[in-house]
Amino acid sequence: MVLVVKHVEMPETETTNNDFVDYDKVMLFGDSITEGAYDQNDGFAFAAALQHYYGRKLDVLGRGFSGYNTAHALKVFPRIIPPTTTSKIKILTIFFGANDACVPGQYQHVPLDEYKANLKKLAQHQALGDHRPHILLVIPPPVCEYKMQIHDMTRNRTTPSRFAAITKQYADAALEVSRELNIVPINLWGSFMEYAGWREGMPLSGSKSIPQNEKLGELLRDGLHFTPKGYQLMYRLVVEAIERNYPELRSDAMDRVFPPWETAPK
């Protein structure tokens, strides 16, 4: 079945031509990794690519908040969800955990059980109301402790802010939430580690207990935030998940909101 999204019939009357027509949305909700997803200074940008994928069909809204954890997210969430009067959120990505997984004692740290509970509250939040979006839960990626050490030093931190092993616990917890709520996961942790050549049972790539993994470093520019190659991998995973799980929201299965120039009124 092909879902026709907001195909607008436009009779050639002045009143109708001037009526506002909104686009349904893809909302990207997360921390600094989401906030940086539009940045094209170094090359490929995930959010820009996703907007190109949905050009003239859906609007991609970036709601990334640098430094935020899931506790912050719960406070701001009701204030960023638009009303359903003119459009709806078709897809919502929830991408938190990189900051929650800071070591205990850091201001951004959120205990593991609370992190899981917060993810569930976000995914089931009443603010979503009639939007009823398809939710993609983005699993937090691994970190590279070698690069993180340099990153922490630039911020005058004398002790590490994150450890690879702790980050894995938060990635595992997010996967548990996706299974419990039957939400489609975007398993960045697993995909990044697979790219780095890691397999279950091996010493943990990204940890300073073993030599630095150069392949993982190709995805993480400072040990935490993504390189263009990291965002490319994320883009591929997100688009594959949409096309596999929600075929009606494939770009090539949707009509443009406004008709092509050959048939557009003038």
Short mmCIF file of C-alpha atoms in Angstrom, two decimals:
data_model
loop_
_atom_site.label_atom_id
_atom_site.label_comp_id
_atom_site.label_asym_id
_atom_site.label_seq_id
_atom_site.Cartn_x
_atom_site.Cartn_y
_atom_site.Cartn_z
CA MET A 1 0.00 0.00 0.00
CA VAL A 2 1.33 3.45 -0.89
CA LEU A 3 0.57 6.26 1.54
CA VAL A 4 -0.04 9.57 -0.19
CA VAL A 5 1.14 12.26 2.18
CA LYS A 6 -0.42 15.70 1.90
CA HIS A 7 -0.99 15.81 -1.83
CA VAL A 8 -2.64 19.20 -2.23
CA GLU A 9 -5.22 19.86 -4.92
CA MET A 10 -5.00 23.52 -5.81
CA PRO A 11 -7.94 24.94 -7.75
CA GLU A 12 -6.87 28.02 -9.58
CA THR A 13 -8.54 30.53 -7.31
CA GLU A 14 -6.77 33.37 -5.59
CA THR A 15 -8.09 32.40 -2.16
CA THR A 16 -6.90 28.80 -2.33
CA ASN A 17 -3.51 29.72 -3.80
CA ASN A 18 -2.88 31.97 -0.82
CA ASP A 19 -3.87 29.44 1.83
CA PHE A 20 -0.99 28.25 4.00
CA VAL A 21 0.04 24.65 3.40
CA ASP A 22 2.26 23.01 5.99
CA TYR A 23 4.48 19.96 5.60
CA ASP A 24 4.37 16.93 7.86
CA LYS A 25 7.55 16.46 9.88
CA VAL A 26 10.49 14.34 10.77
CA MET A 27 11.74 15.56 14.16
CA LEU A 28 15.30 14.86 15.29
CA PHE A 29 15.42 15.19 19.09
CA GLY A 30 18.70 14.78 20.89
CA ASP A 31 21.88 16.30 22.28
CA SER A 32 24.92 17.88 20.63
CA ILE A 33 25.32 15.00 18.17
CA THR A 34 21.85 15.84 16.85
CA GLU A 35 22.54 19.57 17.02
CA GLY A 36 25.66 19.08 14.90
CA ALA A 37 23.86 16.96 12.33
CA TYR A 38 23.34 19.98 10.04
CA ASP A 39 26.96 21.15 10.15
CA GLN A 40 28.53 20.79 6.70
CA ASN A 41 31.84 22.55 7.44
CA ASP A 42 33.73 19.25 7.35
CA GLY A 43 31.61 17.50 4.74
CA PHE A 44 28.61 15.17 4.98
CA ALA A 45 25.81 16.21 7.35
CA PHE A 46 23.18 13.69 8.44
CA ALA A 47 20.22 16.06 8.88
CA ALA A 48 20.88 17.91 5.64
CA ALA A 49 21.05 14.59 3.79
CA LEU A 50 17.81 13.43 5.38
CA GLN A 51 16.09 16.66 4.34
CA HIS A 52 17.33 16.11 0.80
CA TYR A 53 15.93 12.56 0.92
CA TYR A 54 12.52 13.97 1.88
CA GLY A 55 12.72 17.09 -0.30
CA ARG A 56 9.29 18.66 -0.93
CA LYS A 57 7.63 15.79 0.97
CA LEU A 58 8.46 16.15 4.68
CA ASP A 59 10.22 18.84 6.70
CA VAL A 60 13.13 17.66 8.86
CA LEU A 61 13.19 19.61 12.13
CA GLY A 62 16.39 19.64 14.14
CA ARG A 63 15.82 19.86 17.88
CA GLY A 64 19.31 19.12 19.17
CA PHE A 65 20.48 20.55 22.50
CA SER A 66 24.17 20.45 23.26
CA GLY A 67 24.96 19.02 26.68
CA TYR A 68 21.44 17.80 27.39
CA ASN A 69 20.69 14.49 29.06
CA THR A 70 17.34 12.71 29.34
CA ALA A 71 16.40 14.71 32.45
CA HIS A 72 16.85 17.94 30.49
CA ALA A 73 14.97 16.38 27.58
CA LEU A 74 11.88 15.67 29.63
CA LYS A 75 11.67 19.32 30.68
CA VAL A 76 11.92 20.75 27.18
CA PHE A 77 10.00 18.08 25.26
CA PRO A 78 6.44 19.44 25.71
CA ARG A 79 7.64 22.86 24.55
CA ILE A 80 9.02 21.71 21.19
CA ILE A 81 6.14 19.56 19.98
CA PRO A 82 4.06 21.62 17.53
CA PRO A 83 0.26 21.52 17.47
CA THR A 84 -1.41 19.17 15.02
CA THR A 85 -3.59 21.88 13.49
CA THR A 86 -1.70 22.05 10.18
CA SER A 87 0.75 19.13 10.19
CA LYS A 88 1.88 16.04 12.06
CA ILE A 89 5.17 14.51 13.12
CA LYS A 90 5.48 11.33 11.07
CA ILE A 91 8.86 10.20 12.41
CA LEU A 92 10.55 11.09 15.70
CA THR A 93 14.14 10.17 16.52
CA ILE A 94 15.09 10.15 20.20
CA PHE A 95 18.85 10.23 20.66
CA PHE A 96 20.16 10.65 24.21
CA GLY A 97 22.67 8.83 26.36
CA ALA A 98 26.08 10.27 25.55
CA ASN A 99 25.73 12.78 28.39
CA ASP A 100 23.71 10.58 30.73
CA ALA A 101 26.67 8.17 30.60
CA CYS A 102 29.13 10.67 32.05
CA VAL A 103 30.84 9.23 35.11
CA PRO A 104 29.00 9.67 38.43
CA GLY A 105 29.81 13.04 39.95
CA GLN A 106 29.70 14.83 36.61
CA TYR A 107 26.83 17.32 36.36
CA GLN A 108 25.39 15.65 33.25
CA HIS A 109 25.35 12.14 34.72
CA VAL A 110 21.99 10.37 34.99
CA PRO A 111 21.89 6.99 36.82
CA LEU A 112 21.26 4.02 34.55
CA ASP A 113 17.81 3.10 35.89
CA GLU A 114 16.68 6.72 35.68
CA TYR A 115 18.01 6.92 32.13
CA LYS A 116 15.88 3.94 31.11
CA ALA A 117 12.83 5.39 32.82
CA ASN A 118 13.36 8.75 31.12
CA LEU A 119 13.61 7.16 27.68
CA LYS A 120 10.31 5.40 28.27
CA LYS A 121 8.67 8.65 29.40
CA LEU A 122 9.88 10.43 26.26
CA ALA A 123 8.69 7.69 23.93
CA GLN A 124 5.26 7.57 25.63
CA HIS A 125 4.91 11.29 26.34
CA GLN A 126 1.41 12.71 26.24
CA ALA A 127 2.74 15.75 24.35
CA LEU A 128 2.91 13.56 21.25
CA GLY A 129 -0.87 13.26 21.40
CA ASP A 130 -2.49 13.01 17.99
CA HIS A 131 0.85 13.08 16.18
CA ARG A 132 1.31 9.36 16.86
CA PRO A 133 4.74 9.35 15.21
CA HIS A 134 6.84 6.37 14.32
CA ILE A 135 9.66 6.50 16.87
CA LEU A 136 13.26 5.57 16.15
CA LEU A 137 15.27 5.14 19.33
CA VAL A 138 18.89 5.95 18.54
CA ILE A 139 21.27 3.89 20.66
CA PRO A 140 24.18 5.98 21.98
CA PRO A 141 27.48 5.25 20.22
CA PRO A 142 30.77 4.12 21.77
CA VAL A 143 33.43 6.57 22.88
CA CYS A 144 37.17 6.63 22.30
CA GLU A 145 38.89 7.26 25.63
CA TYR A 146 42.12 8.30 23.90
CA LYS A 147 40.46 11.13 22.03
CA MET A 148 38.16 11.92 24.97
CA GLN A 149 41.23 12.57 27.13
CA ILE A 150 42.30 15.37 24.79
CA HIS A 151 38.72 16.65 24.59
CA ASP A 152 38.46 16.73 28.39
CA MET A 153 41.77 18.56 28.72
CA THR A 154 40.52 21.35 26.45
CA ARG A 155 37.67 21.78 28.93
CA ASN A 156 40.02 21.87 31.93
CA ARG A 157 38.85 18.50 33.22
CA THR A 158 41.49 16.68 35.22
CA THR A 159 39.65 13.35 35.31
CA PRO A 160 37.92 11.43 32.50
CA SER A 161 34.30 12.38 31.84
CA ARG A 162 33.38 9.13 30.08
CA PHE A 163 34.51 5.52 29.90
CA ALA A 164 33.90 3.04 27.11
CA ALA A 165 32.58 0.37 29.47
CA ILE A 166 30.05 2.71 31.09
CA THR A 167 28.85 3.94 27.70
CA LYS A 168 28.23 0.31 26.70
CA GLN A 169 25.96 -0.10 29.73
CA TYR A 170 23.84 2.84 28.55
CA ALA A 171 23.75 1.51 25.00
CA ASP A 172 22.56 -1.85 26.32
CA ALA A 173 19.93 -0.11 28.45
CA ALA A 174 18.59 1.82 25.44
CA LEU A 175 18.34 -1.43 23.48
CA GLU A 176 16.37 -2.93 26.35
CA VAL A 177 13.94 0.00 26.21
CA SER A 178 13.48 -0.45 22.46
CA ARG A 179 12.61 -4.11 23.01
CA GLU A 180 10.30 -3.43 25.95
CA LEU A 181 8.36 -0.75 24.06
CA ASN A 182 8.61 -2.42 20.66
CA ILE A 183 10.35 0.63 19.20
CA VAL A 184 12.68 0.42 16.23
CA PRO A 185 16.29 0.91 17.41
CA ILE A 186 19.04 2.60 15.44
CA ASN A 187 21.96 0.67 16.88
CA LEU A 188 24.83 3.11 16.50
CA TRP A 189 26.85 1.41 19.23
CA GLY A 190 26.74 -1.93 17.47
CA SER A 191 27.35 -0.51 14.00
CA PHE A 192 30.25 1.73 15.07
CA MET A 193 31.89 -1.16 16.90
CA GLU A 194 31.37 -3.48 13.95
CA TYR A 195 33.06 -0.90 11.72
CA ALA A 196 35.94 -0.83 14.21
CA GLY A 197 36.32 -4.61 13.90
CA TRP A 198 35.10 -5.41 17.41
CA ARG A 199 33.28 -8.65 18.18
CA GLU A 200 31.55 -9.88 21.32
CA GLY A 201 34.10 -11.32 23.75
CA MET A 202 36.96 -9.12 22.53
CA PRO A 203 38.50 -6.38 24.70
CA LEU A 204 36.38 -3.26 24.37
CA SER A 205 37.42 -0.99 21.51
CA GLY A 206 37.69 2.62 22.66
CA SER A 207 39.06 1.67 26.07
CA LYS A 208 42.53 2.82 27.07
CA SER A 209 43.16 -0.66 28.43
CA ILE A 210 44.04 -1.68 24.86
CA PRO A 211 45.79 0.16 22.00
CA GLN A 212 43.83 2.89 20.26
CA ASN A 213 41.47 1.67 17.55
CA GLU A 214 42.10 3.81 14.47
CA LYS A 215 38.95 2.60 12.71
CA LEU A 216 36.77 3.81 15.56
CA GLY A 217 38.61 7.11 15.40
CA GLU A 218 37.46 7.52 11.81
CA LEU A 219 33.90 7.89 13.12
CA LEU A 220 34.53 10.03 16.23
CA ARG A 221 36.35 13.32 15.74
CA ASP A 222 36.96 14.01 19.44
CA GLY A 223 36.08 10.64 20.93
CA LEU A 224 32.42 11.56 21.30
CA HIS A 225 31.08 13.67 18.41
CA PHE A 226 30.83 12.36 14.87
CA THR A 227 33.00 12.86 11.84
CA PRO A 228 31.24 13.09 8.45
CA LYS A 229 31.88 9.34 8.09
CA GLY A 230 30.10 8.75 11.40
CA TYR A 231 27.12 10.78 10.24
CA GLN A 232 27.10 8.88 6.94
CA LEU A 233 26.81 5.60 8.82
CA MET A 234 23.99 7.04 10.92
CA TYR A 235 22.17 8.27 7.81
CA ARG A 236 22.36 4.85 6.20
CA LEU A 237 21.00 3.14 9.32
CA VAL A 238 18.12 5.60 9.70
CA VAL A 239 17.03 5.45 6.06
CA GLU A 240 17.30 1.65 6.01
CA ALA A 241 15.19 1.44 9.18
CA ILE A 242 12.51 3.72 7.74
CA GLU A 243 12.35 1.89 4.41
CA ARG A 244 12.30 -1.54 6.08
CA ASN A 245 9.78 -0.79 8.84
CA TYR A 246 7.63 2.00 7.35
CA PRO A 247 7.60 1.48 3.58
CA GLU A 248 4.78 4.00 3.19
CA LEU A 249 7.30 6.65 4.32
CA ARG A 250 9.91 5.77 1.74
CA SER A 251 10.67 8.93 -0.17
CA ASP A 252 9.89 7.28 -3.48
CA ALA A 253 6.50 6.12 -2.14
CA MET A 254 5.35 9.66 -1.30
CA ASP A 255 3.96 12.46 -3.41
CA ARG A 256 5.37 15.94 -3.21
CA VAL A 257 3.29 18.41 -1.23
CA PHE A 258 3.09 20.70 -4.26
CA PRO A 259 2.92 19.36 -7.81
CA PRO A 260 5.84 19.43 -10.26
CA TRP A 261 6.28 22.48 -12.43
CA GLU A 262 4.75 20.80 -15.47
CA THR A 263 1.35 20.57 -13.78
CA ALA A 264 1.56 23.36 -11.21
CA PRO A 265 -1.03 26.12 -11.61
CA LYS A 266 0.22 29.53 -12.73
#
